[in-house]
């Protein structure tokens, strides 16, 4: 198989134009091309009136070797890589009778799902412990907050089957280094679970919340069919850790019910909002460290404005869909302001997991056909910004959580005191004056937005940086600083505020058998990177259980 990169065709080219374009690119006759498939399709919209589609194509040729030899100096024509997933090993048929304790996976978000799936496919029968509910019950509880202002602290946007990624845009792309093509494994499993096949080749695939629900259920069923066990409403409250001559080693967990489960391989796929679990880990002496994260607001514009700014006369084209964007501004005070988790044609959602706190996030359905575009506009902060003791030396890993809680409680107060979010028009925010009446942009956040002055909601350095950034973004997207655009606060859970540090063997630095993984542990950000991290951690667990050697972490 031969791969062609960067084959360009006009946006509106007919489907039958691909084959002659391949023949011309390779300089071969029609009969020499046996078959081809599209591996990836992206677009170049820098010239809005002449947008081009960019293809990566895998081609089966009658004489591949001859073509490669003739075009050996062409950097865009190479042999196709083998993207098939290869397991590090499989358990023997009698493995269950060997006395090895079953591996535990704590958390069933994207990372936990793929950790459990790989372990199950290896024949290692994992037990998954998820503190929240099954995805459909969880969805009902989440709507309870959005529609009736009723929060369930154990079943919400953050906790439950599918993790926080279930209530998001469902983006399935990442910028992580992926030499082993593990993202392909993630996408392939999603397609098997019911995702549209286009996610395998479009440049920025996404699924959306409604489709994710049924897909998560299908993957859960696969894990169970392979011998895995998935237990919902099972919150881990303690770790059993032995302190032996070779150091600390995990021996199992205690659940909120009091039940104890023995295991010598525990995957911590917690997600970034398991604050009580982080505190327990610190009490048990598990090594953690504070890390940078970002805070800010959600901004909403008419989706049509973004489409026109990005695609010009081609706005609304079905292949292009709703336009997204990615923006960065380096403010005069040294802070970086950037767009985060941009959701085309989506909604802003209430994402708190704790009473009397307000948190925002963005969500889209597969169609991305809601009236507004929304994105986080956030400012990077360091541990020194949020340390609570105002001292020197290492920052307490839990200080970032304390800082988040302060901002979220303030937002609750600035809102309506009943989970409504504080909001402000962009024009008023830039002028530093409270908003009183909405303009052309109707905010989508439910249960509602209370217009006010967002100035007190974030530290001054963040407010000043965002005020400077919004007019600067106007130079990249015309209309971005439109006075009627709406800011909704606050966005605090952009990533985990701490890292549960691990070594090259994927185990905790000071507790053997404990495998920190995914976004909550500080090793991923988004569905794809979390899924890939879950795969790699599962491989490490599998190699340990099967007494195999495997490559160390990258």
GROMACS .gro file of C-alpha atoms in nm, residues 4 7-9 13-30 33 36 57:
model
   25
    4UNK     CA    1  -0.019   1.009  -0.097
    7UNK     CA    2  -0.341   1.592  -0.275
    8UNK     CA    3  -0.544   1.911  -0.329
    9UNK     CA    4  -0.875   1.953  -0.508
   13UNK     CA    5  -1.498   1.883  -0.690
   14UNK     CA    6  -1.708   1.584  -0.801
   15UNK     CA    7  -1.639   1.256  -0.622
   16UNK     CA    8  -1.519   1.096  -0.945
   17UNK     CA    9  -1.238   1.356  -0.970
   18UNK     CA   10  -1.030   1.177  -0.706
   19UNK     CA   11  -0.925   0.882  -0.921
   20UNK     CA   12  -0.787   1.085  -1.214
   21UNK     CA   13  -0.613   1.315  -0.967
   22UNK     CA   14  -0.438   1.013  -0.813
   23UNK     CA   15  -0.337   0.882  -1.155
   24UNK     CA   16  -0.192   1.219  -1.250
   25UNK     CA   17  -0.009   1.254  -0.919
   26UNK     CA   18   0.152   0.911  -0.946
   27UNK     CA   19   0.201   0.921  -1.324
   28UNK     CA   20   0.037   0.584  -1.380
   29UNK     CA   21  -0.230   0.441  -1.611
   30UNK     CA   22  -0.582   0.371  -1.488
   33UNK     CA   23  -0.452   0.167  -0.969
   36UNK     CA   24  -0.780   0.357  -0.300
   57UNK     CA   25  -0.496   0.863   0.034
   0.00000   0.00000   0.00000
